[in-house]
GROMACS .gro file of C-alpha atoms in nm:
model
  116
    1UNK     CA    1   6.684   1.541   2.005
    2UNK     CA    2   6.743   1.857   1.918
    3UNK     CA    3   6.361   2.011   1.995
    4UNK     CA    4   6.071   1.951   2.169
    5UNK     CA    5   5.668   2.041   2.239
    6UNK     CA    6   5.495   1.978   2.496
    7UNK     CA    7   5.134   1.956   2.408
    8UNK     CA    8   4.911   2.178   2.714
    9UNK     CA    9   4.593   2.262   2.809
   10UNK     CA   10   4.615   2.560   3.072
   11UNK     CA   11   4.964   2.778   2.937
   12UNK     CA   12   5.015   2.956   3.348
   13UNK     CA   13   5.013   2.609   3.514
   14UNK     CA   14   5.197   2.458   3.273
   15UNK     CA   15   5.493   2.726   3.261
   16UNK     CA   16   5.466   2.704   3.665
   17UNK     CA   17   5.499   2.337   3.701
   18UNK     CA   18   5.824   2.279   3.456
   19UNK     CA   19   5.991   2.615   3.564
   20UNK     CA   20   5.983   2.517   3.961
   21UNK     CA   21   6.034   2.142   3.853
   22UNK     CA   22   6.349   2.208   3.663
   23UNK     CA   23   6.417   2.559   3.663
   24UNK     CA   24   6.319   2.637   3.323
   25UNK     CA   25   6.296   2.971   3.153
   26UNK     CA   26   5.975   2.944   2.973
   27UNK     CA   27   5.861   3.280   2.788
   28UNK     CA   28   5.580   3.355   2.558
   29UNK     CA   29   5.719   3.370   2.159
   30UNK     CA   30   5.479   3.590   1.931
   31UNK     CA   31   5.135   3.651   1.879
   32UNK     CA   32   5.024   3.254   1.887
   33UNK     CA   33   5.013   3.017   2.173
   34UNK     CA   34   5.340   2.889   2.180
   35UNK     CA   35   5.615   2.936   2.469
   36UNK     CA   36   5.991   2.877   2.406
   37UNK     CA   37   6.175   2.691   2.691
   38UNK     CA   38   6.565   2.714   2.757
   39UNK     CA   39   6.654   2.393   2.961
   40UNK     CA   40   6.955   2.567   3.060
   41UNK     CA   41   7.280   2.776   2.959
   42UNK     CA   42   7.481   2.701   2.649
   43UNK     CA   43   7.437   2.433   2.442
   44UNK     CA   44   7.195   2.158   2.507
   45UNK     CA   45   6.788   2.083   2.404
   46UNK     CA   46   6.562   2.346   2.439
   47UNK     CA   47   6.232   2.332   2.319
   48UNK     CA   48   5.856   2.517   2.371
   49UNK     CA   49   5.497   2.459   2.512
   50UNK     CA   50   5.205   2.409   2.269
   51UNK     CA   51   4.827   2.421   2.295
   52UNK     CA   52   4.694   2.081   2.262
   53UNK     CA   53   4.589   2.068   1.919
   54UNK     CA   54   4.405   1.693   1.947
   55UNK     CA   55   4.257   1.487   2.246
   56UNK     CA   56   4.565   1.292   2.348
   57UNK     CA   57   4.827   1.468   2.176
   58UNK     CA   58   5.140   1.442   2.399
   59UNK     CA   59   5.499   1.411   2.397
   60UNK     CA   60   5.705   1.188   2.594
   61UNK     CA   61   6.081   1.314   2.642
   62UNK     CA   62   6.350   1.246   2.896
   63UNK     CA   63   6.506   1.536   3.158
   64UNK     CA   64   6.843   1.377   3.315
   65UNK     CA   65   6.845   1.484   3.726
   66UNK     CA   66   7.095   1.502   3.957
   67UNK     CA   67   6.870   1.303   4.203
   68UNK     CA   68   6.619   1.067   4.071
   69UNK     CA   69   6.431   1.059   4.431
   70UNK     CA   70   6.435   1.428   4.515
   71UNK     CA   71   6.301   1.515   4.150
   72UNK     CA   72   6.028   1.239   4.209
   73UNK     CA   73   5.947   1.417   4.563
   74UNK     CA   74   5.935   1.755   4.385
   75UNK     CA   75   5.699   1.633   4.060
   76UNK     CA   76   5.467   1.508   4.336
   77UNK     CA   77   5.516   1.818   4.504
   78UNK     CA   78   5.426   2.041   4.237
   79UNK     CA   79   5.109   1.871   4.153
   80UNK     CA   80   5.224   1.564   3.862
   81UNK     CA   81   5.240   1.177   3.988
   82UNK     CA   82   5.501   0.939   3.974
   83UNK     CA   83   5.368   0.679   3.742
   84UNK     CA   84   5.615   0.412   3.770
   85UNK     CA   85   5.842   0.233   4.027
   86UNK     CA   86   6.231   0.372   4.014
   87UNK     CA   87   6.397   0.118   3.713
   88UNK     CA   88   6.756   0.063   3.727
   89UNK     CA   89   6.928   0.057   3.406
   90UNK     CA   90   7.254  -0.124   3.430
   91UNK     CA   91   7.580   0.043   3.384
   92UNK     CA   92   7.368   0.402   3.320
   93UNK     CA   93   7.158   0.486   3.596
   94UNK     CA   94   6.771   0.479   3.748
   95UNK     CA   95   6.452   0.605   3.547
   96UNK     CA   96   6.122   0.696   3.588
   97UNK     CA   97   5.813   0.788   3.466
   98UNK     CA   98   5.597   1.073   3.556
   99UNK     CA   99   5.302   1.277   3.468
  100UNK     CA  100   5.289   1.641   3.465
  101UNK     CA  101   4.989   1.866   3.532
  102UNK     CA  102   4.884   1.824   3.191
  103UNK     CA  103   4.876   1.472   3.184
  104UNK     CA  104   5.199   1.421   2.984
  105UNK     CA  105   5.429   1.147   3.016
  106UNK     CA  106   5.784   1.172   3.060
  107UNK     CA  107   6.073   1.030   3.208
  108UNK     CA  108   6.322   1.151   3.456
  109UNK     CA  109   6.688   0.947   3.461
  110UNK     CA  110   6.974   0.981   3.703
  111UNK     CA  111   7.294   0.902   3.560
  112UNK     CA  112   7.516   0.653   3.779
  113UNK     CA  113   7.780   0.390   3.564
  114UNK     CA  114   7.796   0.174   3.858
  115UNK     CA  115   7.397   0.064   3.904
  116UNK     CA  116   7.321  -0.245   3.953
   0.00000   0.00000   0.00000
């Protein structure tokens, strides 16, 4: 993946949820509602924010954490919900899946060879 959107509903709690979730720079592009979002420096996948353009449009992409708990506390925290129990994928790590204050799904994963 080289892109994504996020479909929203209300642009300021949007940008506030995923920039103190994961430390996002969000930042309104142009005239139209749209905001691009740099995941971080150098290369990687950024993407943008998007006003929901149908009833349950939605994405669902993955954000690798350091720490699969703390970034479960810190979704809860900032007002999403955990919507699944921590999975273990062998040999790669643990996953989740959450909801953000949007109601989109998407999945957190902590890299770790070794789990079991």
């Amino acid at each position: 993946m080289i892109h994504f959107e996020i479909a929203i509903d209300e642009p300021d709690r949007a940008v506030k949820f995923y920039s103190e979730v994961f430390g996002w720079k969000v930042e309104k592009w142009g005239p139209v509602d749209y905001w691009l979002v740099q995941t971080g420096e150098g290369p990687g996948i950024d993407g943008a924010l998007k006003m929901r353009e149908r009833p349950h449009e939605s994405t669902t992409n993955t954000v690798e954490v350091p720490s699969l708990e703390k970034y479960m506390e810190k979704v809860v925290e900032k007002g999403g919900e955990v919507i699944s129990e921590k999975m273990t994928i062998l040999g790669y790590g643990y996953f989740a899946y959450c909801k953000d204050t949007e109601g989109n799904v998407f999945g957190i994963i902590e890299s770790d060879e070794s789990a079991q």
